[in-house]
Short mmCIF file of C-alpha atoms and ligand atoms in Angstrom, two decimals:
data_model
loop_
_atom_site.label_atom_id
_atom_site.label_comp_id
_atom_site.label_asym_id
_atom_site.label_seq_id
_atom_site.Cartn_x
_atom_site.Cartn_y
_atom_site.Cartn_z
CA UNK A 1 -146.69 -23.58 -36.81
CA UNK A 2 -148.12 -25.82 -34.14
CA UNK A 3 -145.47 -28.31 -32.25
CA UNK A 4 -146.08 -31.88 -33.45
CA UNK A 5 -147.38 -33.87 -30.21
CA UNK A 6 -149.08 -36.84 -29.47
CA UNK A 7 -149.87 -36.21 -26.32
CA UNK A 8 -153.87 -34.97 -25.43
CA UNK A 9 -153.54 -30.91 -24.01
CA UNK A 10 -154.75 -30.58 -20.33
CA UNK A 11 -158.26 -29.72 -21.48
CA UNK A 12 -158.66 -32.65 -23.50
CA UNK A 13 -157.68 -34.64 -21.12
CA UNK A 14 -160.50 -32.62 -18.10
CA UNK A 15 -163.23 -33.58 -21.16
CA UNK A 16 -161.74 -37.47 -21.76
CA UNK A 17 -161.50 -37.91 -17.92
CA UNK A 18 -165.18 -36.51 -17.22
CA UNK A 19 -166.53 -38.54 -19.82
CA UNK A 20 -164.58 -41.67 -18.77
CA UNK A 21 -166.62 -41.14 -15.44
CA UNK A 22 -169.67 -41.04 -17.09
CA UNK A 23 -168.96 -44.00 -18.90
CA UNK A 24 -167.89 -46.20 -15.75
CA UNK A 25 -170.42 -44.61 -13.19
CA UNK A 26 -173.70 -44.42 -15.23
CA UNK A 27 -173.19 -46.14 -18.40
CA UNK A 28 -171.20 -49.21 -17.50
CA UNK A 29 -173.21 -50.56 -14.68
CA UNK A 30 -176.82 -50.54 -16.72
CA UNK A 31 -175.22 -51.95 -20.44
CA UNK A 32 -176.64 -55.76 -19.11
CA UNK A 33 -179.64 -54.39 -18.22
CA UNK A 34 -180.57 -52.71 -21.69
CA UNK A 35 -178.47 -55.42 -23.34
CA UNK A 36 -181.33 -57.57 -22.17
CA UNK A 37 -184.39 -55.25 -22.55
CA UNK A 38 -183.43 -54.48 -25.92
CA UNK A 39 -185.15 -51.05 -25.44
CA UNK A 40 -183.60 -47.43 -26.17
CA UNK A 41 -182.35 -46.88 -22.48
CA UNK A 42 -184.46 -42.85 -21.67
CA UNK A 43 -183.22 -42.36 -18.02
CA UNK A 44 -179.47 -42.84 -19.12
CA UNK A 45 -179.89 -40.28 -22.08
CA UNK A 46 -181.65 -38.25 -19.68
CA UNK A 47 -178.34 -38.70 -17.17
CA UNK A 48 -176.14 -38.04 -20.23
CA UNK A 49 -178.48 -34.57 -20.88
CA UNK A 50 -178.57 -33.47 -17.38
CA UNK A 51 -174.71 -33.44 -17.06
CA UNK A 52 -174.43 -31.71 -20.75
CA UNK A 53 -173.13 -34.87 -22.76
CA UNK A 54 -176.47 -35.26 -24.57
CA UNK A 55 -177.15 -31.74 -26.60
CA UNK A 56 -175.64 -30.48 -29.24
CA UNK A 57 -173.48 -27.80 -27.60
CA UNK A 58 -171.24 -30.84 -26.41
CA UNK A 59 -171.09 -32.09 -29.85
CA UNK A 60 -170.32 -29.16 -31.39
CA UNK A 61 -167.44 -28.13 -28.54
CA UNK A 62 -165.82 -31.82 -29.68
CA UNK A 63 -166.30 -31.05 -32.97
CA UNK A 64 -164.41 -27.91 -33.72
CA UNK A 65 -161.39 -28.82 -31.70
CA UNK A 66 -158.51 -27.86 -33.63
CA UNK A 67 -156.65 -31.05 -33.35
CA UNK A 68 -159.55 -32.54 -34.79
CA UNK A 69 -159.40 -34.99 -31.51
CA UNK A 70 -162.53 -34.31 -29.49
CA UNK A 71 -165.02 -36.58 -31.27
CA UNK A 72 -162.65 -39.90 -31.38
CA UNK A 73 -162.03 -39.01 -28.17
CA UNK A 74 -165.32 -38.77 -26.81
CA UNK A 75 -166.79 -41.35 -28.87
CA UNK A 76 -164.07 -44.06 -27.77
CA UNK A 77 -164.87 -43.12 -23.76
CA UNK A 78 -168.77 -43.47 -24.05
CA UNK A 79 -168.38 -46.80 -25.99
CA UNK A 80 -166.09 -48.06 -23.63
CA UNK A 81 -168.62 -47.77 -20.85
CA UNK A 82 -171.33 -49.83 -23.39
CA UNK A 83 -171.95 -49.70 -27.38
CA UNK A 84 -175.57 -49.68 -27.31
CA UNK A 85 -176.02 -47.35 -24.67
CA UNK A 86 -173.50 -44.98 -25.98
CA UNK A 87 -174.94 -45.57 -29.76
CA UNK A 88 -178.73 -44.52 -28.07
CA UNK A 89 -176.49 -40.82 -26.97
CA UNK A 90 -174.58 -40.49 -30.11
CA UNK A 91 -177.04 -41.55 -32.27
CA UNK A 92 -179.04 -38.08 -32.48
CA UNK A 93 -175.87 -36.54 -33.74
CA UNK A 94 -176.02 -38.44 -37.32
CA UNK A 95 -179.63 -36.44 -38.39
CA UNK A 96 -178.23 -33.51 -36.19
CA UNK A 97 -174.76 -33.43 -38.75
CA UNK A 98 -177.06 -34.03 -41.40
CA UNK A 99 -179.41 -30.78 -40.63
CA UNK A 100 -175.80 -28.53 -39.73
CA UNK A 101 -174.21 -30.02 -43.03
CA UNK A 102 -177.72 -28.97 -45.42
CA UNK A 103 -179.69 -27.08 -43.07
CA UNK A 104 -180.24 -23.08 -43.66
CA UNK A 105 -179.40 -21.35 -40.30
CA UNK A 106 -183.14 -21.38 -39.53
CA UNK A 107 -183.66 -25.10 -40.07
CA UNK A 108 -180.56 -25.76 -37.91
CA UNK A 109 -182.24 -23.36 -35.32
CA UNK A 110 -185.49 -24.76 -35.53
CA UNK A 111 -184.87 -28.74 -35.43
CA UNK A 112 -181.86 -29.38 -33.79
CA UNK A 113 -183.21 -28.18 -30.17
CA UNK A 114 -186.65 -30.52 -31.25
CA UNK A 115 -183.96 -33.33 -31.91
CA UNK A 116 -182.83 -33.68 -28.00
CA UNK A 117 -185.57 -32.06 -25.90
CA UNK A 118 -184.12 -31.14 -22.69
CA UNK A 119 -182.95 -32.62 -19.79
CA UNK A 120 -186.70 -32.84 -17.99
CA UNK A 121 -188.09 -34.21 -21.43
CA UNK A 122 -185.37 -35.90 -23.64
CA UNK A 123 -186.08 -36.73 -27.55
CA UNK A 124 -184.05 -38.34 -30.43
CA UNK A 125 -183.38 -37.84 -33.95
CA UNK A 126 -182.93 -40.25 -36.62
CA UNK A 127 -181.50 -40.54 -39.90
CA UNK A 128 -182.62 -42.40 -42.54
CA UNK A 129 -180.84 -43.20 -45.72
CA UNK A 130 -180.89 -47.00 -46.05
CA UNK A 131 -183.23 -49.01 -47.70
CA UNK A 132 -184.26 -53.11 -48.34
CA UNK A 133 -182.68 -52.49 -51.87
CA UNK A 134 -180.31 -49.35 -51.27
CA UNK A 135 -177.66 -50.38 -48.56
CA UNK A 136 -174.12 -49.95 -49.51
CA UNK A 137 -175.63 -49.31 -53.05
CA UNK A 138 -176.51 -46.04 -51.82
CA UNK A 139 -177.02 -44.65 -55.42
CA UNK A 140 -179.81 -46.55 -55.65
CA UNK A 141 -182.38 -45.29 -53.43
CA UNK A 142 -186.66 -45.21 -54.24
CA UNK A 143 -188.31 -43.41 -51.63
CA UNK A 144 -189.07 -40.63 -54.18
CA UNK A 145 -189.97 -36.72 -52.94
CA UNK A 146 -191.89 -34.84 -55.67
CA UNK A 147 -192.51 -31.11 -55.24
CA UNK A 148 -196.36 -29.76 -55.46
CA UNK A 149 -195.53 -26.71 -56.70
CA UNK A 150 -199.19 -25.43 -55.93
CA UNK A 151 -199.03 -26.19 -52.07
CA UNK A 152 -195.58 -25.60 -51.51
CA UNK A 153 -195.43 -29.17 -49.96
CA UNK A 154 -193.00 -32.50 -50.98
CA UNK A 155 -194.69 -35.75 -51.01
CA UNK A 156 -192.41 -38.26 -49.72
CA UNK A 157 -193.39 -42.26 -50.59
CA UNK A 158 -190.85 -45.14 -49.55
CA UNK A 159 -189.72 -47.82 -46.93
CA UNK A 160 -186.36 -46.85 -45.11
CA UNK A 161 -184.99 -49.40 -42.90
CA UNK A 162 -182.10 -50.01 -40.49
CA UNK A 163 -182.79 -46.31 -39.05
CA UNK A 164 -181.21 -45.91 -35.69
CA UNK A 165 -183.71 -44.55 -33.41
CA UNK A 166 -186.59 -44.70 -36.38
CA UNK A 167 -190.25 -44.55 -35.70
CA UNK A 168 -189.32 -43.53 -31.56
CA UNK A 169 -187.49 -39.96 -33.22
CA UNK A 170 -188.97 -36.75 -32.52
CA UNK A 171 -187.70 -35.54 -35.92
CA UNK A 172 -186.42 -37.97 -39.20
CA UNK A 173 -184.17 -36.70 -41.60
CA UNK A 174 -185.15 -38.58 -45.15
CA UNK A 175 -182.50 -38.61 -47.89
CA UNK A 176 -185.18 -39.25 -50.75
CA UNK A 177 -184.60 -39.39 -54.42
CA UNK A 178 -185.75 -36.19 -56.41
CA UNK A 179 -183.96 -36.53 -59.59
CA UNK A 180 -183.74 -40.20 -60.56
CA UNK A 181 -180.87 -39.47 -63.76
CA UNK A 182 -178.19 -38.30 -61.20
CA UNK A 183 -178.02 -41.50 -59.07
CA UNK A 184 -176.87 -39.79 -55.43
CA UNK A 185 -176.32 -36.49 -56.76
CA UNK A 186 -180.28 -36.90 -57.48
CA UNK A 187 -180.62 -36.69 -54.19
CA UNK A 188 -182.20 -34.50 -51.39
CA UNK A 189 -183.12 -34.62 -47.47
CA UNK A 190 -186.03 -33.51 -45.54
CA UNK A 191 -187.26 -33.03 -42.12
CA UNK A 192 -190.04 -35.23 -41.47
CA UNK A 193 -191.56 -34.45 -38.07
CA UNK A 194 -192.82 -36.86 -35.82
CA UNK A 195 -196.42 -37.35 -35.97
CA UNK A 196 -196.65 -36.38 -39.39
CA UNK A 197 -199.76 -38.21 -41.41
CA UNK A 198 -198.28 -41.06 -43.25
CA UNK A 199 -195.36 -41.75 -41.10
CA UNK A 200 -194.81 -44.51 -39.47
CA UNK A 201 -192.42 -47.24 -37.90
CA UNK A 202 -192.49 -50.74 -39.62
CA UNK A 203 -190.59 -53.65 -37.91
CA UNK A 204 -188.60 -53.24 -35.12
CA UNK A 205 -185.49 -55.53 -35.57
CA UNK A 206 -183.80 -57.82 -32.77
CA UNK A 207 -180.29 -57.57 -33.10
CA UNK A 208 -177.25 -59.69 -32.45
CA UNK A 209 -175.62 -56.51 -30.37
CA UNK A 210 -175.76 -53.32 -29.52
CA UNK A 211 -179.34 -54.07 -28.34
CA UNK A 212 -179.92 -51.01 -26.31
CA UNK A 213 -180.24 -49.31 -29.44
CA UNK A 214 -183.67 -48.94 -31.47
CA UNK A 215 -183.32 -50.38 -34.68
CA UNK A 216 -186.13 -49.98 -36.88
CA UNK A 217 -188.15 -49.51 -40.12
CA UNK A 218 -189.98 -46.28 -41.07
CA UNK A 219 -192.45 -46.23 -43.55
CA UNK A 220 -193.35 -42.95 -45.35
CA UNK A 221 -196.56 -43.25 -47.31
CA UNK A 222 -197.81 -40.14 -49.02
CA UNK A 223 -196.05 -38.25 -46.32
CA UNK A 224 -196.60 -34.48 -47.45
CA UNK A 225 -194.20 -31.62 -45.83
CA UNK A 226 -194.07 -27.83 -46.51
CA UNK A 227 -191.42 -27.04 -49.02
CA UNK A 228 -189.34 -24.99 -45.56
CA UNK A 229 -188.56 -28.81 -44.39
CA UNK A 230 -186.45 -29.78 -47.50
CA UNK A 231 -183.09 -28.99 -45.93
CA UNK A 232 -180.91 -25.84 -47.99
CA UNK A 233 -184.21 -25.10 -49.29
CA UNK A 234 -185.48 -25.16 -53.37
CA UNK A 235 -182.91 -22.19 -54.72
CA UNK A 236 -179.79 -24.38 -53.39
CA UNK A 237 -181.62 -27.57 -54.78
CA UNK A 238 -182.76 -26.37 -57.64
CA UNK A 239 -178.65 -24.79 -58.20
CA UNK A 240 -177.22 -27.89 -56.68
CA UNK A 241 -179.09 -30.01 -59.15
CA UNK A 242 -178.02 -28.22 -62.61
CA UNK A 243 -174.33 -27.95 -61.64
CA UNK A 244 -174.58 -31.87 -60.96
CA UNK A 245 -176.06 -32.82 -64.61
CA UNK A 246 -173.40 -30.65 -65.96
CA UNK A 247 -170.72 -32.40 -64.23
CA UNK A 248 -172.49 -35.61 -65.01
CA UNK A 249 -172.46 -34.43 -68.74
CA UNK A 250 -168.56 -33.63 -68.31
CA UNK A 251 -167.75 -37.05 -66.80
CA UNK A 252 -168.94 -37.10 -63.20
CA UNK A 253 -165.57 -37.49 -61.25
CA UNK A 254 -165.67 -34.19 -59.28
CA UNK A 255 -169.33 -35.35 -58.04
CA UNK A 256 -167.66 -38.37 -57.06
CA UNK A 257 -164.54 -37.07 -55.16
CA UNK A 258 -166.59 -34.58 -53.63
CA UNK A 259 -169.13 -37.23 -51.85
CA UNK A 260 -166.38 -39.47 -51.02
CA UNK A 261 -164.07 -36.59 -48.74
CA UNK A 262 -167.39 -36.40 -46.45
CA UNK A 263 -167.17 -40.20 -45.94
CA UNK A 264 -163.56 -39.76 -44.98
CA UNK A 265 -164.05 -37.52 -42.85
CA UNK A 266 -166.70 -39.28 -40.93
CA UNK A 267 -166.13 -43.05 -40.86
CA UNK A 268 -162.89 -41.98 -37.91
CA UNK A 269 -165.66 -41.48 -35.76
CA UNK A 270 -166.82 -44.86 -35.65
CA UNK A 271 -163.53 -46.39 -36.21
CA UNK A 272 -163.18 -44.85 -32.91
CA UNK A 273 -166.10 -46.23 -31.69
CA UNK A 274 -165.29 -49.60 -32.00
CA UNK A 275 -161.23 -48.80 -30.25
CA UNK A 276 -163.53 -47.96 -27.26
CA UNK A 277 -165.42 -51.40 -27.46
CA UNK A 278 -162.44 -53.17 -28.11
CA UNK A 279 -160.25 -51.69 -25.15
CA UNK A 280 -163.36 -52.60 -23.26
CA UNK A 281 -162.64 -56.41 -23.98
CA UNK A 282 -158.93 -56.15 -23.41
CA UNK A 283 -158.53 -54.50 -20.04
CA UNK A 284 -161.46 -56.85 -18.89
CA UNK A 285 -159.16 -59.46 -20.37
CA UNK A 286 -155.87 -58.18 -19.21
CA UNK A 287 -157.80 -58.52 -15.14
CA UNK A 288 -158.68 -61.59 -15.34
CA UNK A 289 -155.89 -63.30 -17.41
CA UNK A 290 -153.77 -61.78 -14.10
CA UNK A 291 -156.00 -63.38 -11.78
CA UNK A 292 -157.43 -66.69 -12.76
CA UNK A 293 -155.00 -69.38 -11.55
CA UNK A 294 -154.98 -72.85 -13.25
CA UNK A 295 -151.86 -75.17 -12.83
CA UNK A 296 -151.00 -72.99 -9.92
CA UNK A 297 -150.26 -69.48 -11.35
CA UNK A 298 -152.20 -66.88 -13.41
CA UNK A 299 -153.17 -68.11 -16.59
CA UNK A 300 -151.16 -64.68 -18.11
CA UNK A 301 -147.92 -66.61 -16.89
CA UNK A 302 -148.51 -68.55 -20.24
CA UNK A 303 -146.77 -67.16 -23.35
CA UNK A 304 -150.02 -68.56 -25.17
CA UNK A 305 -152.57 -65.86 -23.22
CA UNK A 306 -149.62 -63.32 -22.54
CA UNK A 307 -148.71 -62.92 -26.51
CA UNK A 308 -152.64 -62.81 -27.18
CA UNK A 309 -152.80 -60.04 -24.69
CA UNK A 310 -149.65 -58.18 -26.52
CA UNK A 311 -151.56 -58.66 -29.59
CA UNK A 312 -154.78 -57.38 -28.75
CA UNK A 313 -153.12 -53.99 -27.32
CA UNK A 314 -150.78 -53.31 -30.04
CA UNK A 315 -153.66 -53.59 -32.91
CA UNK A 316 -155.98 -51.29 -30.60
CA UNK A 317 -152.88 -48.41 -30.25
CA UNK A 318 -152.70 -49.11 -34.42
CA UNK A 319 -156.32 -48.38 -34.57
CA UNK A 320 -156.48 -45.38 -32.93
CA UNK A 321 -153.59 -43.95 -34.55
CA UNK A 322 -155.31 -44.62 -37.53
CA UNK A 323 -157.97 -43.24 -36.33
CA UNK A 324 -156.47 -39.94 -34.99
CA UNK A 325 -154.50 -39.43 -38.16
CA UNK A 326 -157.28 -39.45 -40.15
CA UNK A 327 -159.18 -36.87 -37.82
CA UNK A 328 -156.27 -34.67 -38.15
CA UNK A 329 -156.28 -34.94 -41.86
CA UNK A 330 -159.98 -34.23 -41.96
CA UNK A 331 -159.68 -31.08 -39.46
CA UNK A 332 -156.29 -29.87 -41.17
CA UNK A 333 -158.16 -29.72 -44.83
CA UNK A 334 -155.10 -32.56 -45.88
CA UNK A 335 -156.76 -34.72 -49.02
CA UNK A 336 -157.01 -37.87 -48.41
CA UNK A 337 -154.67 -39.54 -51.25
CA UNK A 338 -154.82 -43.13 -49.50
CA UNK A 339 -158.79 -43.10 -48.26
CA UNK A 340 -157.14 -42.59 -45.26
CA UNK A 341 -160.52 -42.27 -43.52
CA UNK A 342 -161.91 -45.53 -44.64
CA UNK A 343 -158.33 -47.55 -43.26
CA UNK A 344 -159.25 -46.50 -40.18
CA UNK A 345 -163.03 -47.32 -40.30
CA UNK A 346 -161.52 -50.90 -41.86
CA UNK A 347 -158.59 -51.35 -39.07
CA UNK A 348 -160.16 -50.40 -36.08
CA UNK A 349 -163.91 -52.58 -36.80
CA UNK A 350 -161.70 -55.48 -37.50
CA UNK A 351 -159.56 -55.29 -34.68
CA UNK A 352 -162.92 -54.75 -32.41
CA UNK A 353 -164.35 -57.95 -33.70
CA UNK A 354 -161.04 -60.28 -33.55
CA UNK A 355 -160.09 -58.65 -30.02
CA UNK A 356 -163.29 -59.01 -28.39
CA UNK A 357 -163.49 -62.85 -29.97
CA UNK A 358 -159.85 -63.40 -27.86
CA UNK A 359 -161.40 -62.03 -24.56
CA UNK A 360 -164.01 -64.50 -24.70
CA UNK A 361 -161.57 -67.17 -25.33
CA UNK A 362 -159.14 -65.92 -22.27
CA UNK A 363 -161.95 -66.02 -19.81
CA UNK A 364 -163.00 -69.50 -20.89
CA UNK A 365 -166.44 -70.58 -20.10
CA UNK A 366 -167.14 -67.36 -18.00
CA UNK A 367 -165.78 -65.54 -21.11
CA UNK A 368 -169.12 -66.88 -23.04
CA UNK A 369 -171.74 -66.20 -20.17
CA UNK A 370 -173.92 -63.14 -19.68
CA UNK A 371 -172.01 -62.93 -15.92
CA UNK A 372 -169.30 -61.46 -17.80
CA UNK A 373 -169.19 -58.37 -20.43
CA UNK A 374 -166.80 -59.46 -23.27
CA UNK A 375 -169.84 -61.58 -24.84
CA UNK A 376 -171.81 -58.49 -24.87
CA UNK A 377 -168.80 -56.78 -26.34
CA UNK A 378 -168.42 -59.41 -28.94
CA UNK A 379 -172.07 -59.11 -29.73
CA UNK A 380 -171.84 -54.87 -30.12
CA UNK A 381 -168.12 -55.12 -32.10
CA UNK A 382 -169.80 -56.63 -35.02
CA UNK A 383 -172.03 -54.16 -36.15
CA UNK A 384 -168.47 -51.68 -37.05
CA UNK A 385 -167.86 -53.65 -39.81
CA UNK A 386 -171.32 -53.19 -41.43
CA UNK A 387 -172.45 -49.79 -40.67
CA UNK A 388 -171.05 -46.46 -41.92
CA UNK A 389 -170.02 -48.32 -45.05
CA UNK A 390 -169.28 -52.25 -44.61
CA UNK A 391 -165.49 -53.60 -44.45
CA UNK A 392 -165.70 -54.61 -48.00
CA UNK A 393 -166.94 -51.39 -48.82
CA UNK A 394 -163.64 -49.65 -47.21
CA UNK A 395 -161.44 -52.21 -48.77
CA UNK A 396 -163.24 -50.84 -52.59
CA UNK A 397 -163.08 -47.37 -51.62
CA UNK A 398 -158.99 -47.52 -50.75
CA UNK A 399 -158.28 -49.93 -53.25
CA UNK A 400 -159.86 -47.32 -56.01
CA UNK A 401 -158.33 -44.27 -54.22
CA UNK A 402 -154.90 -46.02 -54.37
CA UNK A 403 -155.10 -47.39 -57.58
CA UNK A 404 -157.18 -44.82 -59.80
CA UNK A 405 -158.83 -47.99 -61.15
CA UNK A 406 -162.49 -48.89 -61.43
CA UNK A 407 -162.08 -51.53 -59.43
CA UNK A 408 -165.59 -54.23 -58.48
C1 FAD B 501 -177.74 -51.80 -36.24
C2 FAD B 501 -177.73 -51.01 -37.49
C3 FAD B 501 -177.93 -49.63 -37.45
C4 FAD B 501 -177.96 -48.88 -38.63
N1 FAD B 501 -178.24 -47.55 -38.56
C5 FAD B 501 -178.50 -46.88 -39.72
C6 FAD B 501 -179.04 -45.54 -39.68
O1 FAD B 501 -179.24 -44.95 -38.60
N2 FAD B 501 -179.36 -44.95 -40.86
C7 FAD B 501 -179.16 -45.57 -42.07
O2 FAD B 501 -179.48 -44.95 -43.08
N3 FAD B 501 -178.64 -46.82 -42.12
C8 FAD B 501 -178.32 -47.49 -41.00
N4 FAD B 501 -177.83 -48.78 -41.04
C9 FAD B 501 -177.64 -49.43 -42.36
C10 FAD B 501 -176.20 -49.77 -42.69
O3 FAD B 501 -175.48 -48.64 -43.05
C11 FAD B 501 -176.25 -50.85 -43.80
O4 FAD B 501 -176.67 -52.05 -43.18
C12 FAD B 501 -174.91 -51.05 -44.47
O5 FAD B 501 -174.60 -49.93 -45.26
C13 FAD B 501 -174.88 -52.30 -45.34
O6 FAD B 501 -175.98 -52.38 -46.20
P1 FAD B 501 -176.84 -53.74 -46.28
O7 FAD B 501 -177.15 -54.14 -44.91
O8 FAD B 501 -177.95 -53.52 -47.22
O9 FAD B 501 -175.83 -54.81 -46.87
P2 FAD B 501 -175.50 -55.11 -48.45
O10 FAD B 501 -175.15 -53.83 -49.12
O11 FAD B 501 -176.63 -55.92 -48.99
O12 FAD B 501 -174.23 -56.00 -48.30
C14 FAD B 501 -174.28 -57.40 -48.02
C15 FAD B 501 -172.85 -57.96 -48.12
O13 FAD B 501 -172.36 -57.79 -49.48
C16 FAD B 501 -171.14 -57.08 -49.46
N5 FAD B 501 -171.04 -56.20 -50.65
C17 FAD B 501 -172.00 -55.37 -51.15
N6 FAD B 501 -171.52 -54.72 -52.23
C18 FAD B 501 -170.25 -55.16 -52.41
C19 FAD B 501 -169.22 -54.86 -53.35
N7 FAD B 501 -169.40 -53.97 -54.33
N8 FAD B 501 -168.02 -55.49 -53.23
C20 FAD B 501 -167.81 -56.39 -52.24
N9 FAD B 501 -168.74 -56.71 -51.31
C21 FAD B 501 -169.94 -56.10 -51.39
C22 FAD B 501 -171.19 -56.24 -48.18
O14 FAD B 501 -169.90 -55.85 -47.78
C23 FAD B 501 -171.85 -57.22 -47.22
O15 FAD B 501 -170.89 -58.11 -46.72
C24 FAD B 501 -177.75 -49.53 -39.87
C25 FAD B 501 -177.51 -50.91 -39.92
C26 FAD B 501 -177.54 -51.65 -38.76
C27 FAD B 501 -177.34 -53.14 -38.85
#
């Protein structure tokens, strides 16, 4: 039986370190730049691919570590250096998991490699799930897929929006509705190449944060693709499909249980997300509060900014113990009886938002310019407690796992 530690093992800590480089030598430095252009930043992801952190290998080396630490890990070093960058690198790896999670070896083989490019010519995946009416009512998606039996093609008609990197993606992954009766068990996803006839990106938004990542609409109208780019393919649809109406006959709570342990398992990831943003704000806080003198000493020789400071580190350590646990759990196959998952998604987005809201107030005025980061911080920490499942929706989802009840 494995010791208990918390401590990272030595090569944990040669992966954290590199990437922490990487984060302060390349990512840092450009996050006002892109903050400002508001434009997916290419040479960086082309930086991050030349060293090996953008491709899947790197994922997939985080992923199965044992401890089930590699991907917090990583993903709280890369948004330290800057959340929009760092979302523009990760952000592939949502339609990447969602080809590895559904994909037949041969789909994963085919479209993941399309989904970064290489290092000379870098691409990006997105994933596309949300919609103006479906957001954290996922169950009640439109864009419908309906199979032409006599083509072996889907047609694929709907309006996704809020897809990270949608419209600019080399390949989309669509969740589209192909049996209306089963709500999100009704369900399937497809491959939707890039240039393919119909496809196209509606409005790009302009966001409050994390601005260095493309936000956009993507319109599918009359899209048609050959049956070998609905992901698992017809047999597993077609055998997924009938098992889920006879659940749904016999009650539906396995369907549900079943959908929610893949939600616990992934909100950690951007619970750790947002520790990285928020320990961002605090050692940029802890600096200055040590060397800005008013009244003659550092302002930190105040209880008032000191205890703030205290504050801000303890909920951060809570968050990514939260976070860590509920990686473990995920890795170790341990249910999660509390929604374990979605605490930490809840803990750590909060404490982003409320600890990069006190760096701003401890650097006073320069705290709210562009001349320092923890506005920019501020601006990126909010967006944790709306994707991935909003706070509210966390707060449902352990409030029901705790108390069996159908609670609204
Ligand atoms: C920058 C950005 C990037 C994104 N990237 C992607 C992506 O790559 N792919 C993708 O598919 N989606 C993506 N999303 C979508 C994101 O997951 C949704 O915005 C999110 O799920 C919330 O949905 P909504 O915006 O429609 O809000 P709504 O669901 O309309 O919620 C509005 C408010 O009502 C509250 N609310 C809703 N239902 C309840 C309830 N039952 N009880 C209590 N409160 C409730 C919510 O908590 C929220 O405060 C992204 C969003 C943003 C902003």
């Amino acid at each position: 039986m494995a010791e208990f530690t918390m401590e990272l093992n030595d090569e944990q800590k040669e992966v954290r370190d590199w990437l922490h480089g990487f984060a302060a030598d390349v990512i840092r430095p450009a996050a006002a730049e892109w903050d400002e252009r508001e434009e997916t930043p290419w040479p960086v992801i082309q930086e991050a691919a030349k060293v090996g952190i953008y491709s899947l290998d790197f994922y997939a080396q985080q992923y199965f570590d044992p401890t089930g630490l590699g991907i917090p890990m990583a993903m709280e070093e890369l948004f330290w250096g800057d959340a929009g960058i760092a979302l523009s690198i990760v952000g592939t790896g949502l339609a990447a998991v969602g080809v590895l999670a559904n994909g037949t070896e041969e789909q994963i083989g085919t479209w993941i490699p399309q989904m970064y490019g290489d290092a000379s010519d870098v691409k990006v995946a997105a994933f596309c799930s949300s919609e103006p009416d479906a957001g954290s009512d996922v169950a009640s998606l439109r864009t419908r897929a309906v199979y032409d039996e006599a083509k072996d093609e889907w047609v694929i008609n709907g309006t996704k929006t809020w897809a990270t990197n949608g419209g600019i993606a080399n390949v989309h992954v669509v969740v589209a509705v192909v049996d209306p009766e089963l709500g999100s068990k009704g369900h399937a996803s497809f491959i939707v190449p890039a240039g393919t006839p119909g496809l196209a990106q509606g409005q790009k938004f302009k966001k409050h944060g994390i601005r260095a990542s493309h936000t956009a609409e993507v319109v599918l109208d009359n899209v048609r693709v050959p049956g070998s780019c609905l992901l698992g393919g017809k047999e597993k649809l077609d055998e997924r499909l009938a098992r889920a109406r006879e659940r749904a006959k016999a009650g539906g709570e396995r369907v549900k249980n079943a959908a929610m342990a893949t939600f616990e398992a992934s909100r950690p990831a951007v619970g750790a997300m947002a520790v990285g943003t928020a320990r961002a704000a605090y050692e940029v806080a802890l600096d200055y509060a040590k060397t800005r003198e008013q009244f003659g000493r550092p302002i930190i020789d105040n209880q008032g900014v000191a205890f703030q400071l205290a504050d801000m580190r303890t909920q951060i350590d809570a968050a990514r113990l939260l976070v860590w646990r509920a990686s473990w759990m995920a890795v170790s196959g341990k249910p999660f009886t509390a929604a374990e998952g979605s605490m930490s998604k809840l803990y750590a987005s909060e404490t982003a938002k409320k600890v990069t809201g006190q760096a701003i107030q401890i650097l006073g005025g320069n705290g709210y310019t562009r001349e320092y980061p923890v506005e920019r911080m501020h601006r990126d920490a909010a967006i944790y407690t709306i994707f991935e499942g909003t706070s509210e929706i966390q707060r449902l989802v352990i409030a029901r796992t705790l108390s069996g009840m159908p609670i609204r």
